[in-house]
XYZ file of C-alpha atoms in Angstrom:
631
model
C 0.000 0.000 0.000
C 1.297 3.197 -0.952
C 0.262 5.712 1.708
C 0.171 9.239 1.969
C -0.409 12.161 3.829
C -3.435 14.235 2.767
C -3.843 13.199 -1.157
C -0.311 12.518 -1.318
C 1.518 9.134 -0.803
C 3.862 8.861 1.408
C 7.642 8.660 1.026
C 9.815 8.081 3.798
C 13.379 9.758 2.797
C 12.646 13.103 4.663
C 11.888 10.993 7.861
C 14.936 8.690 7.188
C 17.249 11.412 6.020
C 17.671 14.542 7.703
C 18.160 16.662 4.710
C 20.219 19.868 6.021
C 22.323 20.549 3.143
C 22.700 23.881 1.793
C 21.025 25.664 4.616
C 23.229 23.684 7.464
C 26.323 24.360 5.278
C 25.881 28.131 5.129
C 25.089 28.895 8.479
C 27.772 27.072 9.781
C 30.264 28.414 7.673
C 28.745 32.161 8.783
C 29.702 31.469 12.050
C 32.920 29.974 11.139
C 33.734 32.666 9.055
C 32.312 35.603 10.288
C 31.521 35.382 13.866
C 33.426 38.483 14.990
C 34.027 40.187 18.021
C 30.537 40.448 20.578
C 28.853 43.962 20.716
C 27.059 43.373 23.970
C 26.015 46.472 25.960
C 27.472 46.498 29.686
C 26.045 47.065 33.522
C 27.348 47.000 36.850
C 24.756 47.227 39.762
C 27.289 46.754 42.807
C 28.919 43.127 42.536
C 26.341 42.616 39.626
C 27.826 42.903 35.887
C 24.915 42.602 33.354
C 25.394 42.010 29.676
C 23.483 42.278 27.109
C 24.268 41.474 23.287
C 21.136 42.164 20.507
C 20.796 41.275 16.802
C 18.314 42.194 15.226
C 17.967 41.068 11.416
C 16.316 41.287 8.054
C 16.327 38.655 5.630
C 14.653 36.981 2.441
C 14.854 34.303 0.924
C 14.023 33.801 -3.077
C 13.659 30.974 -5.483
C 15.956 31.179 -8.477
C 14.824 28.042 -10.545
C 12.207 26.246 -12.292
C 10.952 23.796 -10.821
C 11.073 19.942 -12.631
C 8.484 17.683 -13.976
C 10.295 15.013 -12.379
C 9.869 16.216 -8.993
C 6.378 16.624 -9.255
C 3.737 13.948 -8.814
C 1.903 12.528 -11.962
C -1.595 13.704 -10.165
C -0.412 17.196 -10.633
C 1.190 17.517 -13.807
C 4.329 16.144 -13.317
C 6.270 13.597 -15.209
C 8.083 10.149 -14.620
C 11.643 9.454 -14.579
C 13.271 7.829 -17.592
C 12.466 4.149 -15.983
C 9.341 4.640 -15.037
C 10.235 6.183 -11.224
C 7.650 8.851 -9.877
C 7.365 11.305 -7.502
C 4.951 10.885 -5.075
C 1.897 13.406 -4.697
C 3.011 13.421 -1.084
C 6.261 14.600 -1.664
C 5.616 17.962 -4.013
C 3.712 20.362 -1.789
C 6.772 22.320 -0.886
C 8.082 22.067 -4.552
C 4.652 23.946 -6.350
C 3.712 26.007 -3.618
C 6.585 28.483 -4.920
C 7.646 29.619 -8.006
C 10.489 30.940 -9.952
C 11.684 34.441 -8.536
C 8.766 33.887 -5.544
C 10.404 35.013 -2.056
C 10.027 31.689 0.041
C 11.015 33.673 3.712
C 10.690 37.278 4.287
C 11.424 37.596 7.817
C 12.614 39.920 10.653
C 14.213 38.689 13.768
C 15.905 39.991 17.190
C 17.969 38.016 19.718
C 19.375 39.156 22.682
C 22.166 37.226 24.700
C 21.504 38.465 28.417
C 23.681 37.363 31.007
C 24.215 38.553 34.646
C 27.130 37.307 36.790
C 27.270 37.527 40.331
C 30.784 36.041 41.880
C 31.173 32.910 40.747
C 27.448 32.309 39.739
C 25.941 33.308 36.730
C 22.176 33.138 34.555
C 22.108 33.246 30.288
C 19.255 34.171 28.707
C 18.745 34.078 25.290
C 15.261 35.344 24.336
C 13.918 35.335 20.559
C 11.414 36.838 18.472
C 10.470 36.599 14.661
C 7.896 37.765 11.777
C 7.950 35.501 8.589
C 5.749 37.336 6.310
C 5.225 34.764 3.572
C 3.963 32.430 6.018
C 2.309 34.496 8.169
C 0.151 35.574 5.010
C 0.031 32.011 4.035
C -0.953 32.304 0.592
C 1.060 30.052 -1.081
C 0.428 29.223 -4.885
C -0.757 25.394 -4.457
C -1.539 24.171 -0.858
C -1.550 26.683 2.303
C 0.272 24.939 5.231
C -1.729 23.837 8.419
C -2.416 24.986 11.266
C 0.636 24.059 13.187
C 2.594 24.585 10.175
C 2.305 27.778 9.732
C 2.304 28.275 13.395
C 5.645 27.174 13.410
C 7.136 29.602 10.689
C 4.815 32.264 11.069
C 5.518 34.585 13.955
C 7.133 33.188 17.641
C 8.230 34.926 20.925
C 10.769 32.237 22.406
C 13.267 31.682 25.172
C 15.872 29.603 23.765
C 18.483 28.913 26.637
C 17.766 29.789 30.600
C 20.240 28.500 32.932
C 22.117 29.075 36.115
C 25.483 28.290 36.234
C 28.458 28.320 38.658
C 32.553 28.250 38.335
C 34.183 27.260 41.219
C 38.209 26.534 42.278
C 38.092 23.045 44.305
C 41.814 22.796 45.918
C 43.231 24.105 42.798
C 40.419 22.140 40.211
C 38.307 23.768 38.217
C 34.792 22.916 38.254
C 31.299 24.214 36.423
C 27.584 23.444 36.980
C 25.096 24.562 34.694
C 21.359 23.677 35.152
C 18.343 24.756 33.193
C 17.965 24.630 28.859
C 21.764 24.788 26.709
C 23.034 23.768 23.664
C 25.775 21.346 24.261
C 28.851 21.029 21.408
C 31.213 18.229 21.719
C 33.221 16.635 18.762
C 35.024 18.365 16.391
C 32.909 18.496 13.462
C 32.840 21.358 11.393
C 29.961 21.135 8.637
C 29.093 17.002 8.574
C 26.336 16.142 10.751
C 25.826 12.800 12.758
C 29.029 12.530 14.859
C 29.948 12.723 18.157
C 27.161 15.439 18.604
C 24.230 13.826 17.281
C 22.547 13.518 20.352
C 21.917 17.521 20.312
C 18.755 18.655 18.672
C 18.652 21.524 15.978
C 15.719 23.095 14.947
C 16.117 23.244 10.956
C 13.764 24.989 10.244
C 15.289 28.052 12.017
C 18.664 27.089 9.843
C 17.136 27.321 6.796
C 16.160 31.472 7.386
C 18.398 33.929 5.681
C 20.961 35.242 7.986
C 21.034 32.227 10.107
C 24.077 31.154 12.398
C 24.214 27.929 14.174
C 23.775 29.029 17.377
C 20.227 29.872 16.277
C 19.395 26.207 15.212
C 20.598 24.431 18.332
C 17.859 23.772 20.306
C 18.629 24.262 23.990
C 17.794 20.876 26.044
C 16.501 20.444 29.596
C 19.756 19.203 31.133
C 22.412 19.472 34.033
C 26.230 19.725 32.778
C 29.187 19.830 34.834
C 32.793 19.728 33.781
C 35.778 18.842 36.456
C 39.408 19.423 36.035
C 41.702 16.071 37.354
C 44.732 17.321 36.212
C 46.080 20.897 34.284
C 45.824 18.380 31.499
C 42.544 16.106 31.998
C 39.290 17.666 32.103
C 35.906 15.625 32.413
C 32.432 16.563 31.737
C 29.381 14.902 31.494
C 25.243 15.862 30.785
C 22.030 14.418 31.751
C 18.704 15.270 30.004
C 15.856 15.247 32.252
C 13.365 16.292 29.202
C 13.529 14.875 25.160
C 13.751 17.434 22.638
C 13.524 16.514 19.045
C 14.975 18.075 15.959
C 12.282 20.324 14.447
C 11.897 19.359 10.867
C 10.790 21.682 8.111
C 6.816 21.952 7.964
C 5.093 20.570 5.171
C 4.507 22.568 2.623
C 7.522 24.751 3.176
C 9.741 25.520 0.579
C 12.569 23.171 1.450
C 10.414 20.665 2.917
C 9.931 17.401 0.889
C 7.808 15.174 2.819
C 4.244 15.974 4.164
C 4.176 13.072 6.543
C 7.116 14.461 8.845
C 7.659 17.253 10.803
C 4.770 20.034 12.259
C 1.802 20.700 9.881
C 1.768 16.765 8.745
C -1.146 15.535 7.565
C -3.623 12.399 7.939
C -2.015 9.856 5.636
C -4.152 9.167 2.227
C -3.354 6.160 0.498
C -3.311 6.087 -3.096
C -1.982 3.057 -5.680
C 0.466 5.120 -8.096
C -0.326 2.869 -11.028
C -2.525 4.637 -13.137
C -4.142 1.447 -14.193
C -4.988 0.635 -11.275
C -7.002 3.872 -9.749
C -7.223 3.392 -6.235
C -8.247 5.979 -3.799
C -10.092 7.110 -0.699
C -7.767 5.443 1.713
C -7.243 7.781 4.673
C -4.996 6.861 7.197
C -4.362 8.637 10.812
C -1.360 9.335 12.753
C -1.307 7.416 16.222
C 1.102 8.614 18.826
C 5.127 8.973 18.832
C 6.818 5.900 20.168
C 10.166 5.377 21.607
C 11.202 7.825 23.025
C 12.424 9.141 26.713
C 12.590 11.634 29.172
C 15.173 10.842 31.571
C 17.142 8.225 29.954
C 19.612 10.479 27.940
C 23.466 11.194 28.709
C 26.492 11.198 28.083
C 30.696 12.013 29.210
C 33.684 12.809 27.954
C 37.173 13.078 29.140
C 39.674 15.134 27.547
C 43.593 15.417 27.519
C 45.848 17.744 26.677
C 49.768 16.573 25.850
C 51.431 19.198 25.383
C 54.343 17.272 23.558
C 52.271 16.434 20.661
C 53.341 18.471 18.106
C 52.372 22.000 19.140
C 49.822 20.844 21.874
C 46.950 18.648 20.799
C 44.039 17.825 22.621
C 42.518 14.064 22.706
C 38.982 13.493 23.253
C 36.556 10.300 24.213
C 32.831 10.258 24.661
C 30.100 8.079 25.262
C 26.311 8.783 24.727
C 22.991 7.461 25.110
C 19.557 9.285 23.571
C 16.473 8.593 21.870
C 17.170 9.981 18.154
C 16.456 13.306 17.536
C 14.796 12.001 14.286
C 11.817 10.070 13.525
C 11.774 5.977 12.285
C 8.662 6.098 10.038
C 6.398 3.054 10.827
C 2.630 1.504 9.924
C 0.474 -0.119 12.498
C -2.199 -2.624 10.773
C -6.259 -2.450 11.635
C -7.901 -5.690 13.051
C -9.095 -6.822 9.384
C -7.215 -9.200 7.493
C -7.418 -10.267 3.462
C -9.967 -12.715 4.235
C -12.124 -10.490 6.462
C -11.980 -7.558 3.943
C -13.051 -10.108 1.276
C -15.898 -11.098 2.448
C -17.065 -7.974 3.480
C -16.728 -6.279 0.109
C -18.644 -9.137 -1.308
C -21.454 -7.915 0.374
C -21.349 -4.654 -1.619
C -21.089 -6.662 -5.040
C -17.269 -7.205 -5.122
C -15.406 -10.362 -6.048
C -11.733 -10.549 -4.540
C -11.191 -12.775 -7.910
C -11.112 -9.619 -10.213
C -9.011 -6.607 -10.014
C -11.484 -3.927 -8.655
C -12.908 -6.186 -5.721
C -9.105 -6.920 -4.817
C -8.422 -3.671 -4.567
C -11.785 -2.975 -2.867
C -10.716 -4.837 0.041
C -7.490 -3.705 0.116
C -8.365 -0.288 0.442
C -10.730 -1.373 3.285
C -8.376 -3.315 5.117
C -5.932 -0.218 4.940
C -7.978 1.941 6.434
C -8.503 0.525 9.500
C -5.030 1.249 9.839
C -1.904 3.690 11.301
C 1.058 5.606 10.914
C 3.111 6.452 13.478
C 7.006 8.013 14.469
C 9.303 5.652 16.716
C 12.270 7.343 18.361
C 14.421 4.656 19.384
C 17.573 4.636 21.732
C 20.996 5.237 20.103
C 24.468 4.707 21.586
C 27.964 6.576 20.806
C 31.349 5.697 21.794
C 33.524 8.424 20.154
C 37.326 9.720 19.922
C 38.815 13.377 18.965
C 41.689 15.407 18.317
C 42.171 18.640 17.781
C 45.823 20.322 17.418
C 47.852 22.947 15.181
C 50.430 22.048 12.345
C 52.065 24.615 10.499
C 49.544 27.520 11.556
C 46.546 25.461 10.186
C 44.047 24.261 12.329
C 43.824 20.534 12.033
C 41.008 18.161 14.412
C 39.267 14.924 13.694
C 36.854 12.642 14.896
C 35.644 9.016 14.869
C 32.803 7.547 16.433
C 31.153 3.778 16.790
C 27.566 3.567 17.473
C 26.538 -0.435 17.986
C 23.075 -1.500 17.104
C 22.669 1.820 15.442
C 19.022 1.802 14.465
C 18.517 2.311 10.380
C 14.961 3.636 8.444
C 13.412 1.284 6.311
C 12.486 1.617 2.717
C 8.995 2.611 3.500
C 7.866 0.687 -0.251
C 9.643 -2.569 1.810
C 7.554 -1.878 4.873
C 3.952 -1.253 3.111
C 4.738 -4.498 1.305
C 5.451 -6.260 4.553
C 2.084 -4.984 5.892
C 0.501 -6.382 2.828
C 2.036 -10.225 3.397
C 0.716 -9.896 6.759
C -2.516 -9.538 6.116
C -2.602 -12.185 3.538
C -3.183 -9.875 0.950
C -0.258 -10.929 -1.694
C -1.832 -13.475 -3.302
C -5.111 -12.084 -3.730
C -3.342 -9.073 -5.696
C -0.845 -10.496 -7.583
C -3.511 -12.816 -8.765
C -6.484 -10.455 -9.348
C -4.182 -7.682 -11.018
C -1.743 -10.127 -13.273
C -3.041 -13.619 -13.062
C -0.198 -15.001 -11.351
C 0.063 -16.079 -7.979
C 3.060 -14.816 -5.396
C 2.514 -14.946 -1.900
C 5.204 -12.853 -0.625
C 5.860 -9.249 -1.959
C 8.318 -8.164 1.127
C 12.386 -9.332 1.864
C 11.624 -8.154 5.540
C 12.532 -10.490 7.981
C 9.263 -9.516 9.635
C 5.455 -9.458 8.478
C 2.951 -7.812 11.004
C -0.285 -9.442 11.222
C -3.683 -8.072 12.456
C -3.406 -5.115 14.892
C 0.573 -5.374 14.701
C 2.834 -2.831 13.410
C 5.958 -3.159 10.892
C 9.556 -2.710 11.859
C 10.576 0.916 12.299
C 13.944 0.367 11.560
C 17.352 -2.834 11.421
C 19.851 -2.287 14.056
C 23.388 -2.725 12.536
C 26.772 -1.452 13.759
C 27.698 1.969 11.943
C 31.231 3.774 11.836
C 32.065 7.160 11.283
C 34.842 9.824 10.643
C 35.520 12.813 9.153
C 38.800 15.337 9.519
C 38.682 18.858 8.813
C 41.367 21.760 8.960
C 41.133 25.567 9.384
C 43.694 27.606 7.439
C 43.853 31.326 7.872
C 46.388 33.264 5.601
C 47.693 37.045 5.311
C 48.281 39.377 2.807
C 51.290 38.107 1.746
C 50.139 34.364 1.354
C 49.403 33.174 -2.528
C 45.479 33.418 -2.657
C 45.183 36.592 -0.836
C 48.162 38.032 -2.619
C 47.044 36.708 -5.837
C 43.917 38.132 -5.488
C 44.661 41.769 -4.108
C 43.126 40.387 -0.408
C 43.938 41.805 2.704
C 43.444 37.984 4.296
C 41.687 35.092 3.982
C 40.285 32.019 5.533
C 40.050 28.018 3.849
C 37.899 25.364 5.823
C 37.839 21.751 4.769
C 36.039 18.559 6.304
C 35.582 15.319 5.032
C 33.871 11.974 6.282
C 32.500 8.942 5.825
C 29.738 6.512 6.890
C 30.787 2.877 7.161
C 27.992 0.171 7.988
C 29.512 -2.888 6.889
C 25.739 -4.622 6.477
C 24.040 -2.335 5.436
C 23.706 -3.141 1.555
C 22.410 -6.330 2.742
C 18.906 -4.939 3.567
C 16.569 -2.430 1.954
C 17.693 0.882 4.450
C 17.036 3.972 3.121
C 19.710 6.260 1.958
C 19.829 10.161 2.156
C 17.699 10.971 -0.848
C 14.640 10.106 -2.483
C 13.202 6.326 -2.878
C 13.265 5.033 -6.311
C 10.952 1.355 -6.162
C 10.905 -1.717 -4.724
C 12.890 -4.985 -6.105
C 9.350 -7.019 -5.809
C 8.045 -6.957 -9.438
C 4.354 -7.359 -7.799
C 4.997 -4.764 -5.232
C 6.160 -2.246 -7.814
C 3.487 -2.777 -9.869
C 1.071 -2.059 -6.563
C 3.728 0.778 -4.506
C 5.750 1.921 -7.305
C 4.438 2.821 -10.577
C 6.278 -0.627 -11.647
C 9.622 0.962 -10.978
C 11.624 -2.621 -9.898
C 15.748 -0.426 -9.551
C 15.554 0.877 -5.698
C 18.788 2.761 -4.573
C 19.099 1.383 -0.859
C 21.652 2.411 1.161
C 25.177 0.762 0.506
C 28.161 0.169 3.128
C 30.283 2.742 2.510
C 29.560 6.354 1.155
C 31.464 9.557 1.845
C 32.063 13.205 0.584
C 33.691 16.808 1.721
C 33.130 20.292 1.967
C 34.929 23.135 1.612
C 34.638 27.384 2.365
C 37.146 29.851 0.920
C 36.835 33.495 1.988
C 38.973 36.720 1.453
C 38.357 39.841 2.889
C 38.539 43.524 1.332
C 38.939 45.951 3.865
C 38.312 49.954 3.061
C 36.480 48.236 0.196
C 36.533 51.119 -2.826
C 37.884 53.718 -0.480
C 34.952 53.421 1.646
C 34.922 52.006 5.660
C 33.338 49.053 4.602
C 34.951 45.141 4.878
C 33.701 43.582 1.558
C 34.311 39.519 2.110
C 33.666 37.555 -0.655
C 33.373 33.838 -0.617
C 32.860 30.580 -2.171
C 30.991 26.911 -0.404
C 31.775 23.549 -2.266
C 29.858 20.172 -0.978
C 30.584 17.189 -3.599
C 29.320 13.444 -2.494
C 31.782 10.976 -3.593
C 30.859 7.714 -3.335
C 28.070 5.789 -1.725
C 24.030 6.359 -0.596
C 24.743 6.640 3.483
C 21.684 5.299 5.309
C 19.377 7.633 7.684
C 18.498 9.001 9.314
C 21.328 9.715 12.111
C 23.637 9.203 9.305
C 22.290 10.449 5.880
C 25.387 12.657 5.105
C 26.627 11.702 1.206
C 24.429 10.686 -1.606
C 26.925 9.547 -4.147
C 27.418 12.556 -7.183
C 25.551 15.435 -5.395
C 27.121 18.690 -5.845
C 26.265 21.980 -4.331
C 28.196 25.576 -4.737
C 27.132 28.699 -2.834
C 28.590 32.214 -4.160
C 28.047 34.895 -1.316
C 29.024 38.315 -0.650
C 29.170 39.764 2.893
C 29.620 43.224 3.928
C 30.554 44.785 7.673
C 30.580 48.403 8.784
C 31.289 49.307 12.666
C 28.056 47.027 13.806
C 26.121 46.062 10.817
C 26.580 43.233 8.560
C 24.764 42.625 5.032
C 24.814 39.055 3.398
C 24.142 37.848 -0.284
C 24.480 34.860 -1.566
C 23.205 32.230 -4.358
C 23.184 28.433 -3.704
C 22.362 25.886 -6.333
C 22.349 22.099 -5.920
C 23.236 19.429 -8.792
C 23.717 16.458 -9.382
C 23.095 12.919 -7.941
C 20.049 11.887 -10.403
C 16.923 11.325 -9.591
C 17.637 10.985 -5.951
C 18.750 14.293 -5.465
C 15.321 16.300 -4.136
C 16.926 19.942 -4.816
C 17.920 20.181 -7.947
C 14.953 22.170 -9.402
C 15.046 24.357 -5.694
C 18.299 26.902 -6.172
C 17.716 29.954 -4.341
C 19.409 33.661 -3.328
C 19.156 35.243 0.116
C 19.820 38.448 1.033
C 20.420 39.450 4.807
C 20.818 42.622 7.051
C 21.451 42.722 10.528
C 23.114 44.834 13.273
C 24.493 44.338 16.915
C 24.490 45.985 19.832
């Protein structure tokens, strides 16, 4: 059963594939490359200091190309691919609700970093508020988002982090106790996601707005953190969560968003077969409630040590951490009807199961008495770092092992395991083609009547990625070459190894392309038999160059040009904790900043290519332009 959210079918990459990409990769590199020196206003009311540092921005965002027929479903005018693959119905909303040249944010923002210290205690505040006019108007040009999707781009008044904190000197150790909501950053990752730091949650949405640094996407968890130093050289530190937080995917609908059965503003699932032929539809399918996940059993520590006689100083990192994923496991709970059942009661309304339209009768009926639901199951970490300083150029590194990692699951494989369950293969292979299979699914697992499919196959996954930091003065070749006062390079690379994984039918970090079941396609997939699952090994880099122009054209203004590459080697990683590479993709972002005294204007121009049909961005380039200032 293909099913879908609203009229749309359901696909399952966005749920098993965080897709950050450009939007992650930008505002990461902003405050990489352009964080600057604090502008916070400053108090003293007796032993009191009070600080206070605002931002307050302007920034829109703007679609640059036309959209494809082959991202858009067949239902509304779209096209297949070249063998037959389609885009589901469910999977378009955010691709027609905006046109060429159509501004996708226009928003206005202010932050304010407040902290007051007292001694050797301290609170940070960090209140928010935002306007997004295009979705506050919600007008869009195919389907308006829903209630909680808009209300989740629209307009907000927000506390991000609140906590107390307190430094103290224990017989010559330092300690630190913070309490309260914080972002925690551990690892040395510089742009690839799904490392050491997984376990903290982002809010994406707020990554994707023009203007955007990181700090703004990392969603401040209900924890306690304290950090102890042993030795000058060791430090620990460890965290407990006493409340989940999940990452906040884009709303459906939304211009980057490519799923409408995942994140806020999702909608009841509709079931509909793709095959034209075949004409199915009414199915409507609810969402039943999250699974998985906890409150209180979430932590992790670390331990880190400097040696000073390695090389220039480097410092050596290990972690361990345990969380329920920040990311949803799609899965499908069956009704309490089986083939048989659903048979005979469609025979009562003239049906026979024998021919193709009573088959499909009581298919649809059985499927409605049906679920969907999100399962937020329990990762483990074990991790190692470095981070040290060859030649002037910042060089770090990390590896991590997570055992019994839990993996998404083609959600084609999983509809087809719901429909050998209910006994329901035989009665459709036979009706539709005249031949009789009995098994559609290669799941180890078939849910029966009032059971629900697997959410996802636990395998042991590896990771690792290295990235470097290189600043470089005037006289250095690329500044010098290029009549620079300075400049800045950033590089990281990784990979995802998960020696099994090509052995099942795991979802990889872009869009699903079929089933291997002949029957099943012909049912799930528009007949489209040449999946892409996720293989064993994939990997890929990025990379920032920046130079900056200071007293640009005689004026007081620091021009900084600059230049983002991604490129995805080799290999489809599996999601979603680990969707970083889909093999071929390619993504370049030209940008322009400038800086006067205490404002800052951004432009830039991002366009995605590459990767086939799998690639969901292709068709969604886009500019943003950005103005903010800081007191």
């Amino acid at each position: 059963m293909r099913v879908s959210a609203g009229t749309s079918p359901v696909t399952n990459e966005q749920a098993q594939g965080l897709k950050l990409k450009s939007t992650f990769f930008a505002a990461i590199a902003s405050t990489l490359l352009f964080a600057g020196a604090a502008h916070a206003e400053s108090y003293k009311f007796g032993d009191i200091d009070l600080s206070i540092d605002t931002t307050v921005s302007l920034g829109a965002t703007m679609r640059t190309s036309n959209r494809s027929c082959e991202h858009v479903s067949k239902e509304n005018g779209g096209c297949p691919g070249s063998d037959g693959r389609v885009t589901g119905v469910n999977s378009d909303n955010g691709d027609l609700n905006f046109n060429r040249w159509d501004l996708t944010d226009a928003i206005g923002r202010v932050t304010a970093d407040v902290e007051m210290k007292w001694e050797n205690y301290g609170v940070f505040v960090r209140p928010t508020a935002y306007y997004n006019g295009v979705y506050a108007k919600n007008d869009l040009r195919f389907r308006d988002l829903s209630h909680d999707g808009k209300g989740q781009l629209d307009y907000n008044v927000n506390v991000l982090d609140a906590f107390v904190y307190g430094k103290w000197d224990i017989d010559g150790h330092a300690a630190t106790l913070r309490v309260g909501k914080q972002a925690l950053n551990w690892g040395e990752s510089l742009f690839i996601t799904g490392g050491i730091n997984n376990f903290q949650a982002f809010d994406v949405t707020a990554l994707r707005t023009p203007g955007a640094e990181l700090k703004d996407a990392m969603t401040p968890m209900p924890m306690v953190y304290g950090s102890f130093s042993m030795t000058d050289n060791l430090t620990v530190e460890a965290f407990w969560q006493f409340s989940y937080k999940r990452t906040e995917l884009d709303p459906a609908g939304s211009f980057f968003s490519t799923d409408d059965i995942v994140g806020k503003g999702s909608f009841p699932a509709y079931s509909g077969v793709v095959d034209d032929s075949l004409g199915l539809a009414g199915i409507h399918i609810p969402r039943s409630e999250d699974r998985g996940w906890s409150n209180a059993d979430q932590f992790g520590v670390a331990a880190h040590y400097y040696a000073e006689d390695v090389g220039t100083g480097t410092d050596f990192g290990l972690y361990y951490t345990h969380y329920s994923s920040r990311l949803p496991y799609l899965g499908f709970q069956n009704g309490g009807v089986d083939t048989t059942t659903a048979c005979s009661i469609v025979s009562g309304l003239g049906y026979d199961c024998a021919d193709a339209d009573g088959a499909l009768a009581a298919f649809a009926y059985g499927a409605n008495q049906g679920s969907y639901f999100h399962d937020f199951p329990q990762i483990q970490m074990i991790g190692a770092s470095f981070s040290t300083t060859i030649e002037g150029t910042a060089v770090s590194g990390e590896a991590t092992f997570s055992p019994k990692m839990p993996f998404g699951i083609s959600d084609y494989e999983l509809n087809a395991s719901q429909i050998d369950g209910l006994g329901a293969s035989s009665v459709l292979s036979s009706a539709l083609t005249g031949h009789t299979v009995d098994s559609f699914s290669s799941l180890p697992y078939l849910p029966g009547v009032n059971q629900s499919t697997l959410t996802h196959i636990d395998l042991d996954a590896w990771q690792g990625q290295i990235g470097t930091i290189t600043s470089f003065s005037a006289s250095d070749f690329i500044p010098r070459n290029l009549g620079a006062d300075s400049g800045i390079f950033v590089f990281n690379a990784g990979f995802v190894y998960v020696p099994d994984a090509s052995h099942y039918p795991l979802n990889q970090a872009g869009r699903e392309g079929g089933i291997r079941n002949y029957f099943a396609a012909l049912i799930l997939a528009n007949g489209a038999t040449h999946p892409q699952y996720a293989t064993d090994f994939s990997s890929g880099y990025r990379a920032i160059l920046s130079v900056d122009y200071p007293n640009a054209f005689g004026t007081s203004v620091t021009l900084t040009p600059n230049v983002a590459w991604r490129h995805d080697v080799v290999g489809y990683s599996p999601g979603p904790n680990t969707a970083n590479y889909l093999s071929g993709l390619k993504e370049v972002s030209l940008g322009v900043d400038g800086t006067y005294q205490s404002y800052k204007a951004s432009l830039s121009w991002t366009s995605t290519f590459g990767g086939g049909w799998y690639n969901d961005f292709t068709d969604r380039d886009f500019a943003t332009l950005s103005l903010s200032y800081a007191f």
